[in-house]
Coordinates of C-alpha atoms in Angstrom, one line a residue:
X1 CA -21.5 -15.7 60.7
X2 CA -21.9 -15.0 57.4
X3 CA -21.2 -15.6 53.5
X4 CA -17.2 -14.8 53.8
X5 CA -17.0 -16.6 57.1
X6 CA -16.7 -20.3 58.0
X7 CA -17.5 -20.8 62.0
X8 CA -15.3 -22.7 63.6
X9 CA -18.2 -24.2 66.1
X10 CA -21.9 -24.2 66.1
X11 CA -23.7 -25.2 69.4
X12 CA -21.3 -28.6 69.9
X13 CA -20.6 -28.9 65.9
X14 CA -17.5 -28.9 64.6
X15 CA -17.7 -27.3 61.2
X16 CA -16.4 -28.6 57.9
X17 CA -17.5 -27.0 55.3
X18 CA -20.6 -24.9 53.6
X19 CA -23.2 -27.4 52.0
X20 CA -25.4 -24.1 50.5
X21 CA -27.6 -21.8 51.7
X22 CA -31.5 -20.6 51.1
X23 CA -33.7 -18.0 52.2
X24 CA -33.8 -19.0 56.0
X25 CA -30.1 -19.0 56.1
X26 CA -26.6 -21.2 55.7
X27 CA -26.3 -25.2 56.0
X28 CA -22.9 -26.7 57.0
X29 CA -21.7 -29.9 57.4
X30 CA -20.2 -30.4 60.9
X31 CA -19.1 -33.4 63.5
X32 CA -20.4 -34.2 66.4
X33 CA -17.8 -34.8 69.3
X34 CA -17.7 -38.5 68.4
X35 CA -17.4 -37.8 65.3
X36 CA -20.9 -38.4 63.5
X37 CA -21.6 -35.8 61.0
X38 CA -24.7 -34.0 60.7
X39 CA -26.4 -30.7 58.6
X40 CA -26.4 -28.1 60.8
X41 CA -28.7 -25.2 59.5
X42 CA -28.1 -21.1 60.7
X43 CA -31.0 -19.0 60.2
X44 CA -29.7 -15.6 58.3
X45 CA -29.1 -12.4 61.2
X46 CA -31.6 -10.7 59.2
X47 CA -34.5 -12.9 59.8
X48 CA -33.6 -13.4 63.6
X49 CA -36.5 -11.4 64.6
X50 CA -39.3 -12.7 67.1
X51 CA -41.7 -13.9 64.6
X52 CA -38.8 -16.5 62.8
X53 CA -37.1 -17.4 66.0
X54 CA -40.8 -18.6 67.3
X55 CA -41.2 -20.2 63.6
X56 CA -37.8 -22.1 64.1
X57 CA -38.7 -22.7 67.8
X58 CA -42.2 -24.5 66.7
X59 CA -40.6 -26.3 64.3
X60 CA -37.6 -27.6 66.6
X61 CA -40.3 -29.1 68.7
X62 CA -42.4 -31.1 66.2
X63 CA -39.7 -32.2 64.4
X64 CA -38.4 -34.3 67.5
X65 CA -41.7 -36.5 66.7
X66 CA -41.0 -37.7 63.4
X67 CA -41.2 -41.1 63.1
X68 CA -41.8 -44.1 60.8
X69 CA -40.3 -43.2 57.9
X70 CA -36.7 -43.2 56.4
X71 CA -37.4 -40.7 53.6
X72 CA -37.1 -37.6 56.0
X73 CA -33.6 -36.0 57.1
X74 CA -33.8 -37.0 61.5
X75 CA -34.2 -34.3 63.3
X76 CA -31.2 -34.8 66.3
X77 CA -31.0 -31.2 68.3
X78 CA -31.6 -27.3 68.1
X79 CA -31.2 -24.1 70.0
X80 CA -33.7 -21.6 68.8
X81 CA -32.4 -19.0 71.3
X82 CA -29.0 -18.9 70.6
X83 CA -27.2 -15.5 69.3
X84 CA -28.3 -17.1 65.7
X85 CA -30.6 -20.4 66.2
X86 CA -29.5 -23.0 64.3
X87 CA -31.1 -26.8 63.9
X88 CA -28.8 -29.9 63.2
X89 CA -30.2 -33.0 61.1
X90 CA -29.0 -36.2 59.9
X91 CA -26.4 -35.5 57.2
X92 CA -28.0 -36.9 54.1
X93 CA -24.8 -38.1 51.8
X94 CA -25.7 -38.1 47.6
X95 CA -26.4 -35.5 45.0
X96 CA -29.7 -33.2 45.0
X97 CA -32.8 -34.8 42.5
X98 CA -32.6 -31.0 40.8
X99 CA -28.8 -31.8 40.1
X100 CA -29.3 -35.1 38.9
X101 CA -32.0 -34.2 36.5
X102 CA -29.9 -30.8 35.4
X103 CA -27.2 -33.1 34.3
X104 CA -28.9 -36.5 32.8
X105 CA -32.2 -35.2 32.0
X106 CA -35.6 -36.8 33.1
X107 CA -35.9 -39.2 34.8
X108 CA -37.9 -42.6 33.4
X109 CA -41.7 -43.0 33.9
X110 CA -40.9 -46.0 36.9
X111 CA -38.7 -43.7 38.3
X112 CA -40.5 -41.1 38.7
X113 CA -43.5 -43.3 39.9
X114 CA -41.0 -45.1 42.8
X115 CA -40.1 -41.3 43.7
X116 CA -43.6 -40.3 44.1
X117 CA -44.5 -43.2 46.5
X118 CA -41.4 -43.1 48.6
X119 CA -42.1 -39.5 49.0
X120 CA -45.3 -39.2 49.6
X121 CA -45.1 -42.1 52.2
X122 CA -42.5 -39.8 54.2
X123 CA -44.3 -36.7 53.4
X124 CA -47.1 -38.6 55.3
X125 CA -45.3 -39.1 58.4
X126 CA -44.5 -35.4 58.9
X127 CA -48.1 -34.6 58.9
X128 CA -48.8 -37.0 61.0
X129 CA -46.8 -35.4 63.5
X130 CA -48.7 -31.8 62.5
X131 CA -46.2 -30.6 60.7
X132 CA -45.7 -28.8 57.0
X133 CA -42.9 -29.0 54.5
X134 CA -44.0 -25.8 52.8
X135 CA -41.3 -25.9 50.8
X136 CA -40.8 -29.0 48.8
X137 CA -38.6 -29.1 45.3
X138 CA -36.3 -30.7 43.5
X139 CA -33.9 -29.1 45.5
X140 CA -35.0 -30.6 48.5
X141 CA -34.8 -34.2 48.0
X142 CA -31.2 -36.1 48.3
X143 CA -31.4 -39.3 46.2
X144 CA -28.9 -40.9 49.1
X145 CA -27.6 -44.3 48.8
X146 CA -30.9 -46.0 50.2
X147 CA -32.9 -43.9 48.3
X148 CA -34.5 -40.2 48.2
X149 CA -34.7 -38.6 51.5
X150 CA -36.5 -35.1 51.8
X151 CA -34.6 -32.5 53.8
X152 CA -34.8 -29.2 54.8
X153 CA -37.6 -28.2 56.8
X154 CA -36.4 -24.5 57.8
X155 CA -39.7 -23.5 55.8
X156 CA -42.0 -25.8 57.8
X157 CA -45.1 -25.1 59.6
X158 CA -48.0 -26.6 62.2
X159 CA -51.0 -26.6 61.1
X160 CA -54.3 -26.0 62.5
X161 CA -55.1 -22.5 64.9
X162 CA -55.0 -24.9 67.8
X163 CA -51.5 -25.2 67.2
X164 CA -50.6 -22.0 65.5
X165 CA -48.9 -20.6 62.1
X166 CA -45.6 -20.3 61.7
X167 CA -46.5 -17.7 58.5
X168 CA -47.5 -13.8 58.9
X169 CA -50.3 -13.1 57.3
X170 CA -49.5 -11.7 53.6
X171 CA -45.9 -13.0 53.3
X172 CA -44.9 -15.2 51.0
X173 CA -42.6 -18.2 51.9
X174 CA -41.1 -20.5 49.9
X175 CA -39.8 -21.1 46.2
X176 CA -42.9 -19.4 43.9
X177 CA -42.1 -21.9 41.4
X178 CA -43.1 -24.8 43.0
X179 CA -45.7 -23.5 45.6
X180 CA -49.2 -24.0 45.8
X181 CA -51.6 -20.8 44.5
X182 CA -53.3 -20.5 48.3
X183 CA -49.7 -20.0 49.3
X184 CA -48.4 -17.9 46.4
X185 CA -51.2 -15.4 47.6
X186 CA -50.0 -15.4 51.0
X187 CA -52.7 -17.1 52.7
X188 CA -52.5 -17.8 56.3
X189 CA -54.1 -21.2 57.4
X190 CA -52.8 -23.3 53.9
X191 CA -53.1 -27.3 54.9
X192 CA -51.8 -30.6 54.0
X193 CA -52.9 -30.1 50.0
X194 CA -49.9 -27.2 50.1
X195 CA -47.8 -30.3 50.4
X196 CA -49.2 -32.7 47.5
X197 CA -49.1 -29.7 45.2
X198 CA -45.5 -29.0 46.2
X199 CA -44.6 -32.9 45.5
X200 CA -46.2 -32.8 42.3
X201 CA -44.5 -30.0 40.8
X202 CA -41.1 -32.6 42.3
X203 CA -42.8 -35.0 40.0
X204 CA -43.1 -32.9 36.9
X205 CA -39.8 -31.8 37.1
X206 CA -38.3 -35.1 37.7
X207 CA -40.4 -36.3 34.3
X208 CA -39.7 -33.5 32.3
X209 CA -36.6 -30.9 34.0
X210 CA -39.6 -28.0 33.9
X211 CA -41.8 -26.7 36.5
X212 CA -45.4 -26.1 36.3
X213 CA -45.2 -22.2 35.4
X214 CA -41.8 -20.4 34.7
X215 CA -41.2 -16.5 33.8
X216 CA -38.1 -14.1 34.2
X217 CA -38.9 -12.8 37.5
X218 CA -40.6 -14.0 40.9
X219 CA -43.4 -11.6 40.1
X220 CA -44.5 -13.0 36.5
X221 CA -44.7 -16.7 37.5
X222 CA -46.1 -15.7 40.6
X223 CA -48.9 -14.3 38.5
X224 CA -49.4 -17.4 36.4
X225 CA -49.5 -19.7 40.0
X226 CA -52.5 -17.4 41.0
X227 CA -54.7 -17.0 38.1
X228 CA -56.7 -20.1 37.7
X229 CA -57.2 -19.7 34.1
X230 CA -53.7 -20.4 33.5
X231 CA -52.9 -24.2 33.8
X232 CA -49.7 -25.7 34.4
X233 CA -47.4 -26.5 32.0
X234 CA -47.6 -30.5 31.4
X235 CA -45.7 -30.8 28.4
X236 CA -43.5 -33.7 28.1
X237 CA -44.8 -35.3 31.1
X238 CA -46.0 -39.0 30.1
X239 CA -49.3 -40.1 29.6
X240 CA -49.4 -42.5 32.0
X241 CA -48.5 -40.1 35.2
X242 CA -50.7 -37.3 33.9
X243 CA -53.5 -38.1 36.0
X244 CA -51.7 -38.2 39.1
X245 CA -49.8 -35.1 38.7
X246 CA -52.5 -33.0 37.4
X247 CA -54.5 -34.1 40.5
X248 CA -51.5 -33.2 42.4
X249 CA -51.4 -29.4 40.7
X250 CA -55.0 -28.7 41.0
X251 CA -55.7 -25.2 41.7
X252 CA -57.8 -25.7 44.3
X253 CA -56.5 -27.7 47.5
X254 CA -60.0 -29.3 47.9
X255 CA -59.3 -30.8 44.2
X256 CA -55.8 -32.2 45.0
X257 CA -55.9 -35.9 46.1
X258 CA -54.5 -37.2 49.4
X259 CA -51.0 -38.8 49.9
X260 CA -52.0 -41.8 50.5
X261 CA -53.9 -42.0 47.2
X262 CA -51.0 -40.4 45.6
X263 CA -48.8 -43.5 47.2
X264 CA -51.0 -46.2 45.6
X265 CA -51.5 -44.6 42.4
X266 CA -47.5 -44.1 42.3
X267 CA -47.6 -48.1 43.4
X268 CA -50.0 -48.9 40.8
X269 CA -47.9 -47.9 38.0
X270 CA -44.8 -49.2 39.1
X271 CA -46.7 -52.9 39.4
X272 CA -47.5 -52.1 35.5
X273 CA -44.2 -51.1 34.7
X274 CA -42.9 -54.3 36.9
X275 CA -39.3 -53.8 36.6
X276 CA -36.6 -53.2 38.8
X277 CA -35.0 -49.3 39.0
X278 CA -32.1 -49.0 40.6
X279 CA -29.9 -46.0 42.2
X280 CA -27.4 -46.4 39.9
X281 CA -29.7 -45.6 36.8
X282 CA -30.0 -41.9 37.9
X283 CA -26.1 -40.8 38.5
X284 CA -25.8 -42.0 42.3
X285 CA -22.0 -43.3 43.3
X286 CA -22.8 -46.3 45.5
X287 CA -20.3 -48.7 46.8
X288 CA -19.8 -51.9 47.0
X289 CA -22.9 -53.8 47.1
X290 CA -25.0 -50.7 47.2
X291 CA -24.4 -50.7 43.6
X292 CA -27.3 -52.9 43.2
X293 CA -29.7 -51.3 45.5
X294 CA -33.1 -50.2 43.7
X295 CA -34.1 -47.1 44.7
X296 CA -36.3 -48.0 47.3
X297 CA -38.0 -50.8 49.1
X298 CA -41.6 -51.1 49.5
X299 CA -42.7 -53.6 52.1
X300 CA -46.3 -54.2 51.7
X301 CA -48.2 -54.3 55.1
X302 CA -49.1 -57.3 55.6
X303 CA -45.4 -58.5 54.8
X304 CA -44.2 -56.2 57.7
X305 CA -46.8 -57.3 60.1
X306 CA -45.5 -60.7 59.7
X307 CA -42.5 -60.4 59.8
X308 CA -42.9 -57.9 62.8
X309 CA -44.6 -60.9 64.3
X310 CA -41.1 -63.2 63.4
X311 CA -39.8 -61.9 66.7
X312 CA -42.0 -62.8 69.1
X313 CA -41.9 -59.5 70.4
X314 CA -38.0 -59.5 71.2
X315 CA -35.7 -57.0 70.9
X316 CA -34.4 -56.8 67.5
X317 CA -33.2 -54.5 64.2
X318 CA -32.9 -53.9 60.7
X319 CA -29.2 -54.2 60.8
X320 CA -28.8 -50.3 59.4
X321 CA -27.1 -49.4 62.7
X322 CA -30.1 -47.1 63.4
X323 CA -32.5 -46.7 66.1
X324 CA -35.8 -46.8 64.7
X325 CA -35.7 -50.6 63.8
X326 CA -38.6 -49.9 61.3
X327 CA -37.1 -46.9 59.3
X328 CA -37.3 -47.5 56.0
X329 CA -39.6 -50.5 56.1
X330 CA -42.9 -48.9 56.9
X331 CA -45.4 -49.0 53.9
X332 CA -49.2 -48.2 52.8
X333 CA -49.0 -50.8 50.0
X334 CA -51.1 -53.5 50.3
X335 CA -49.9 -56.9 48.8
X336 CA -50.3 -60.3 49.5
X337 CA -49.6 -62.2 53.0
X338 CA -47.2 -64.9 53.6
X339 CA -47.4 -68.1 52.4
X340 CA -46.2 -70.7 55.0
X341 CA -45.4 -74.2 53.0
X342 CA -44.8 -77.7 54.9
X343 CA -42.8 -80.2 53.5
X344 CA -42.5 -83.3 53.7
X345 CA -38.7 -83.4 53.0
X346 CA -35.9 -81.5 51.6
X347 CA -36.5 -83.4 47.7
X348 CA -40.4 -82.5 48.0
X349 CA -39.3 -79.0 49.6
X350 CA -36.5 -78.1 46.1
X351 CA -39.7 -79.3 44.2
X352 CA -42.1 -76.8 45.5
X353 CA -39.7 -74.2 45.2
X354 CA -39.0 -74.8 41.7
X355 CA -43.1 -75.3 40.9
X356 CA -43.7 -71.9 42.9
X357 CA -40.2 -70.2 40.9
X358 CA -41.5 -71.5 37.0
X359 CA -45.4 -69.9 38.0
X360 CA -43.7 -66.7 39.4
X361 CA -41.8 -66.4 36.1
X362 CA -44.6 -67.2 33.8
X363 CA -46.1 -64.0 35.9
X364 CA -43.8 -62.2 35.6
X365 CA -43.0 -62.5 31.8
X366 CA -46.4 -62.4 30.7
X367 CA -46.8 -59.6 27.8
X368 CA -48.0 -56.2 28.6
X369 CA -50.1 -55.0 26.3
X370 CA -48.0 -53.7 23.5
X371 CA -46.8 -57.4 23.4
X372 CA -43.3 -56.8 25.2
X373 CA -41.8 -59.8 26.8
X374 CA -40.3 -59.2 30.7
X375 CA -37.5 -60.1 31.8
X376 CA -37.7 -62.3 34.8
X377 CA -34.2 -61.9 35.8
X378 CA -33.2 -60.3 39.3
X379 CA -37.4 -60.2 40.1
X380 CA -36.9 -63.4 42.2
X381 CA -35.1 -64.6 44.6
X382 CA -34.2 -67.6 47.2
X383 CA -33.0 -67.1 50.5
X384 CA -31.1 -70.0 52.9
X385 CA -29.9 -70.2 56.3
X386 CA -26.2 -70.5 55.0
X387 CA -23.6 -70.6 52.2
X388 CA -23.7 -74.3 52.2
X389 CA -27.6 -74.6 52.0
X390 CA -27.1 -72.2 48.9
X391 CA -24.9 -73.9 46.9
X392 CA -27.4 -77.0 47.6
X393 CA -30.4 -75.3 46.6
X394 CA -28.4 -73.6 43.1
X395 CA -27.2 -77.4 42.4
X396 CA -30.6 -79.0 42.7
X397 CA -32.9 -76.1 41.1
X398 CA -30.3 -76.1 38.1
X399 CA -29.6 -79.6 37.7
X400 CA -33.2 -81.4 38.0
X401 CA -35.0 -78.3 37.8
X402 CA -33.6 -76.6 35.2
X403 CA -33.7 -73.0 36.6
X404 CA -30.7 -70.9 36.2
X405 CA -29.4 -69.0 39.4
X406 CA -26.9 -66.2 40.4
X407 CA -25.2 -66.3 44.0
X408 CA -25.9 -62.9 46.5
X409 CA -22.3 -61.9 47.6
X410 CA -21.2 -58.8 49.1
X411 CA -20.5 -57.4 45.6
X412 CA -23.5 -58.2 43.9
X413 CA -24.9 -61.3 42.0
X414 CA -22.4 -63.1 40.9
X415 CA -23.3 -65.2 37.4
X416 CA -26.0 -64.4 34.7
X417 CA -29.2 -67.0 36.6
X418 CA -32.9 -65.2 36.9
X419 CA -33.3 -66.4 40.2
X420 CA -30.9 -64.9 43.1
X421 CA -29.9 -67.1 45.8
X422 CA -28.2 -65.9 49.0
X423 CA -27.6 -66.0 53.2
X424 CA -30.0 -64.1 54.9
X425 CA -27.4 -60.9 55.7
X426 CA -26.9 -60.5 52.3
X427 CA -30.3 -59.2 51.6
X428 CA -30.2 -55.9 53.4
X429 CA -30.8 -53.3 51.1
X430 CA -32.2 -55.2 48.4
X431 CA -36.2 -55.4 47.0
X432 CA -37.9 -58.5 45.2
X433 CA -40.6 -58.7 43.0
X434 CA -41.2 -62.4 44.5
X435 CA -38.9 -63.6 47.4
X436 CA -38.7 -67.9 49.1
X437 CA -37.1 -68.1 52.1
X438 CA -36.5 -72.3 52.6
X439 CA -34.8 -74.1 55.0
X440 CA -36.8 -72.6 58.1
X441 CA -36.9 -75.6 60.2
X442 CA -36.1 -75.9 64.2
X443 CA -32.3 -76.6 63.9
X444 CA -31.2 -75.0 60.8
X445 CA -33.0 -71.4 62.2
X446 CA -31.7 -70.7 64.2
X447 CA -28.2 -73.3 64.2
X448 CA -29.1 -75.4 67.0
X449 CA -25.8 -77.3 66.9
X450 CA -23.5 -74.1 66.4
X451 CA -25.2 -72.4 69.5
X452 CA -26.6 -74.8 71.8
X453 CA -23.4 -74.9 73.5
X454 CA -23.4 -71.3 75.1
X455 CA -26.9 -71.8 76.3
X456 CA -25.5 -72.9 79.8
X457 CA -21.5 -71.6 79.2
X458 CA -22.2 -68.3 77.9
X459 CA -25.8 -67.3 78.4
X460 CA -25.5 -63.6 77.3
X461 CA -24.0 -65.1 74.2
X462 CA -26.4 -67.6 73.5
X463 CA -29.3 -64.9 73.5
X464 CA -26.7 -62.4 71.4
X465 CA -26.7 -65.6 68.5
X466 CA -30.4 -66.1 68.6
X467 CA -31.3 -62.3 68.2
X468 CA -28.7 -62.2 65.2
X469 CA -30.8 -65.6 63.9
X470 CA -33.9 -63.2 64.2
X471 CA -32.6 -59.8 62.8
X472 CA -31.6 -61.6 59.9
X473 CA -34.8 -63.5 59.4
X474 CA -36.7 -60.1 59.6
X475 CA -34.3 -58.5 57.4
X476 CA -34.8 -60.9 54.7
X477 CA -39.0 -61.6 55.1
X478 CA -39.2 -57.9 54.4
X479 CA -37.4 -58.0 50.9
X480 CA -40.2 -58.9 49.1
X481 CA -42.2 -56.3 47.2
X482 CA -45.5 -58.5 46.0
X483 CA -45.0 -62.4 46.8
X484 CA -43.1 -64.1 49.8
X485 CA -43.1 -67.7 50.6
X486 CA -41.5 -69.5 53.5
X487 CA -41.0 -73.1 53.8
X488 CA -39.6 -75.9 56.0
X489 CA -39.5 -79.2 56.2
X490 CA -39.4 -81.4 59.7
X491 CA -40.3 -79.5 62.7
X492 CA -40.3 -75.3 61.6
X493 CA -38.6 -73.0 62.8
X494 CA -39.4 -71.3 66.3
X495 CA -39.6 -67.8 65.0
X496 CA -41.9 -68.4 62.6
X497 CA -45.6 -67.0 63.4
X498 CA -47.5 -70.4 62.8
X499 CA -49.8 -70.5 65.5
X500 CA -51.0 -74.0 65.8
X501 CA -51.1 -74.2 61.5
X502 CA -47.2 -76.6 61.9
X503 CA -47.0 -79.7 59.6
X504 CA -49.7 -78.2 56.7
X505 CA -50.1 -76.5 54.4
X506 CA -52.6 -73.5 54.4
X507 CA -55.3 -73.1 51.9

């Protein structure tokens, strides 16, 4: 195998094509026997020597217990011993962050900020499960149709002596432009810090298309990474992330901050900057409805909890065809719980959607302080049990209300309203400033009269309609990013967590 040479087969891969290559080795894409397509990495024959095939061995086995995030390529199956090892991951579809600021430039402030929480998040998970990156860069994160997804771990290590080093003592390993100075020097035991550094030189370049020292050869900037008179190049980077990535590049790992600070300082600035930043803005081709996906969604925790909670337990999904029901919805942001509303009726239940809909958007269009005016539309949203209840809710919020509204289809909002209304399914995908689910009452959630009839004809079906009822329930309770409000009037809905608190409303 080599540079001239496609291989018709590795392990049970069928090979496509070459997706590039690095300083461990080649990446293809390949199939699976059923067809599902996957990046199969091939370490180089010239670094097949014991030391790498333990370091790819290691790596093989941690990486099986990654969990709890969607922003890191899935590990699926490896054979370190083979004639060349190679490791196969999930097949991350879009176009390389490095690439996509090569050819548009920097990317905005809120951006950058949404980059540098999603990342850190999944950068959090792999050290969770005791592994490193040691190699993060531009190059390395896929800004895929749900988002960025970091990938390639072929440079990755455990940490800790208990567990060993995957590094030889007084070689360096990775890309000297965007590793840390312990590392640059060849250090054996480096630790978590490696990574924060390596995400904040991701940031920097994503803010400004430079790194944090540059030079002709490996050697010079090398040089600059070490010396710790020499600071990092921050020009162009705005004022506003400065004190997050600087933290990040400190020369010192004791100095750097942790990820989960990083995450809510990230968060922080995209609440200030409280608009919505979408795939679309940074050169990704999405399809469809995808089109209007924002580059990421941020449950907060408590929003997740409860609407964990929503199923009782049950066996249900996220509707992304995945295993992992909670990939992608795991956060560390903190927001606001639930608000569970009563109602008396469906008139008083339209007019406490509309009061809570005109205080969101005086929120949300409140002046920053330069004095601009925000733009309320596509920050909120309603969601309803069916197409029906949605026209309904459009007619009555518009017509006494006086609220304006676009309708959720599977091509995107249709019609120029602030406030989006839609089914349940059509919310995959898609992030809320401020979300209202109504309509959650005992017959409408799930559709008593459109199901009750398989309960004693077609059993299996009957549970199969009231796990899709749930799914979608979830789905949609975790599309809100700082406010979510459910409401019901007559008896609630079974799913929904009340615990004895039915027929009031909580103060």
């Amino acid at each position: 195998m080599n540079g001239a040479t496609l291989p018709l087969r590795i392990g049970p891969y069928l090979v496509e094509r070459r997706l590039g290559s690095g300083g461990m080795g080649e990446v293809y894409l390949a199939y699976s026997v059923a067809g599902e397509p996957v990046a199969v990495k091939v370490i180089r024959p010239d670094r097949t020597d014991p030391h790498t095939r333990a370091r790819f061995e290691r790596e093989a086995t941690i990486a099986r217990t990654i969990s709890g995030t969607g922003r890191v390529a899935r590990f699926i199956d490896a054979d370190p011993f083979a004639e060349q090892p190679w490791l196969a991951m999930d097949y991350v579809p879009g176009r390389p962050l490095s690439d996509v600021v090569r050819d548009q430039g920097p990317l905005t402030a809120p951006l950058v900020a949404s980059l540098g929480a999603l990342l850190a998040e999944g950068l959090a998970a792999v050290h969770t499960a005791g592994l490193l990156h040691r190699d993060l860069k531009a190059q390395n994160v896929i800004l895929s149709d749900f988002g960025p997804v970091i990938i390639d771990f072929g440079l990755g290590a455990f940490f800790g002596a208990s567990k060993g080093s995957l590094t030889q003592a007084g070689a360096v390993i990775g890309t000297v432009r965007c590793m840390p100075p312990e590392q640059a020097l060849g250090e054996l035991d480096v630790t978590q810090a490696a990574d924060v550094y390596g995400l904040g030189t991701v940031l920097l370049y994503s803010a400004t298309g430079h790194y944090p020292y540059d030079g002709a050869r490996w050697e010079a900037v090398a040089a600059q990474v070490v010396n710790s008179e020499i600071g990092p190049d921050l020009s162009g980077l705005p004022d506003e992330l400065a004190p997050v990535v600087t933290a990040m590049l400190a020369h010192k790992a004791e100095d750097r901050p942790s990820l989960e600070e990083v995450t809510r300082q990230c968060a922080d600035l995209q609440r200030i900057y409280d608009r919505q930043v979408t795939l679309s803005t940074v050169g990704v081709n999405i399809r469809g409805r995808s089109s209007k996906l924002t580059l990421s969604y941020r449950t907060t925790q408590e929003i997740l909890d409860q609407a964990a909670k929503v199923v009782h337990g049950s066996a249900y999904d996220d509707l992304d065809d995945g295993t992992d029901t909670l990939d992608g919805y795991h956060s560390l942001l903190r927001g606001p719980a639930p608000e569970f509303i009563a109602c008396a009726d469906w008139t008083d239940e339209i007019a406490r959607l509309a009061e809570a809909l005109k205080q969101w958007r005086a929120d949300i269009t409140q002046p920053t302080e330069d004095g601009t005016a925000r733009d309320p539309s596509g920050t909120m949203a309603v969601c309803v049990a069916d197409g029906d209840m949605a026209g309904r809710v459009a007619a009555d919020l518009e017509m006494k209300h006086g609220i304006t509204t676009a309708t959720l289809t599977k091509d995107g909002p249709q019609g120029g309203g602030e406030v989006h209304i839609g089914t349940m399914h059509r919310f995959k995908g898609l992030e809320y400033q401020k979300l209202a689910v109504i309509g959650a009452s005992d017959g409408i959630l799930p559709r008593t009269a459109l199901i009750e009839k398989y309960e004693t004809t077609d059993p299996k079906r009957y549970e199969r309609e009231l796990k899709k009822s749930r799914n979608q329930l979830f789905v949609a309770t975790t599309r809100a990013r700082d406010a979510l409000r459910i409401s019901w009037h007559g008896k609630p809905s079974p799913f929904l967590p009340l615990q004895g608190k039915t027929g009031s409303r909580p103060g």
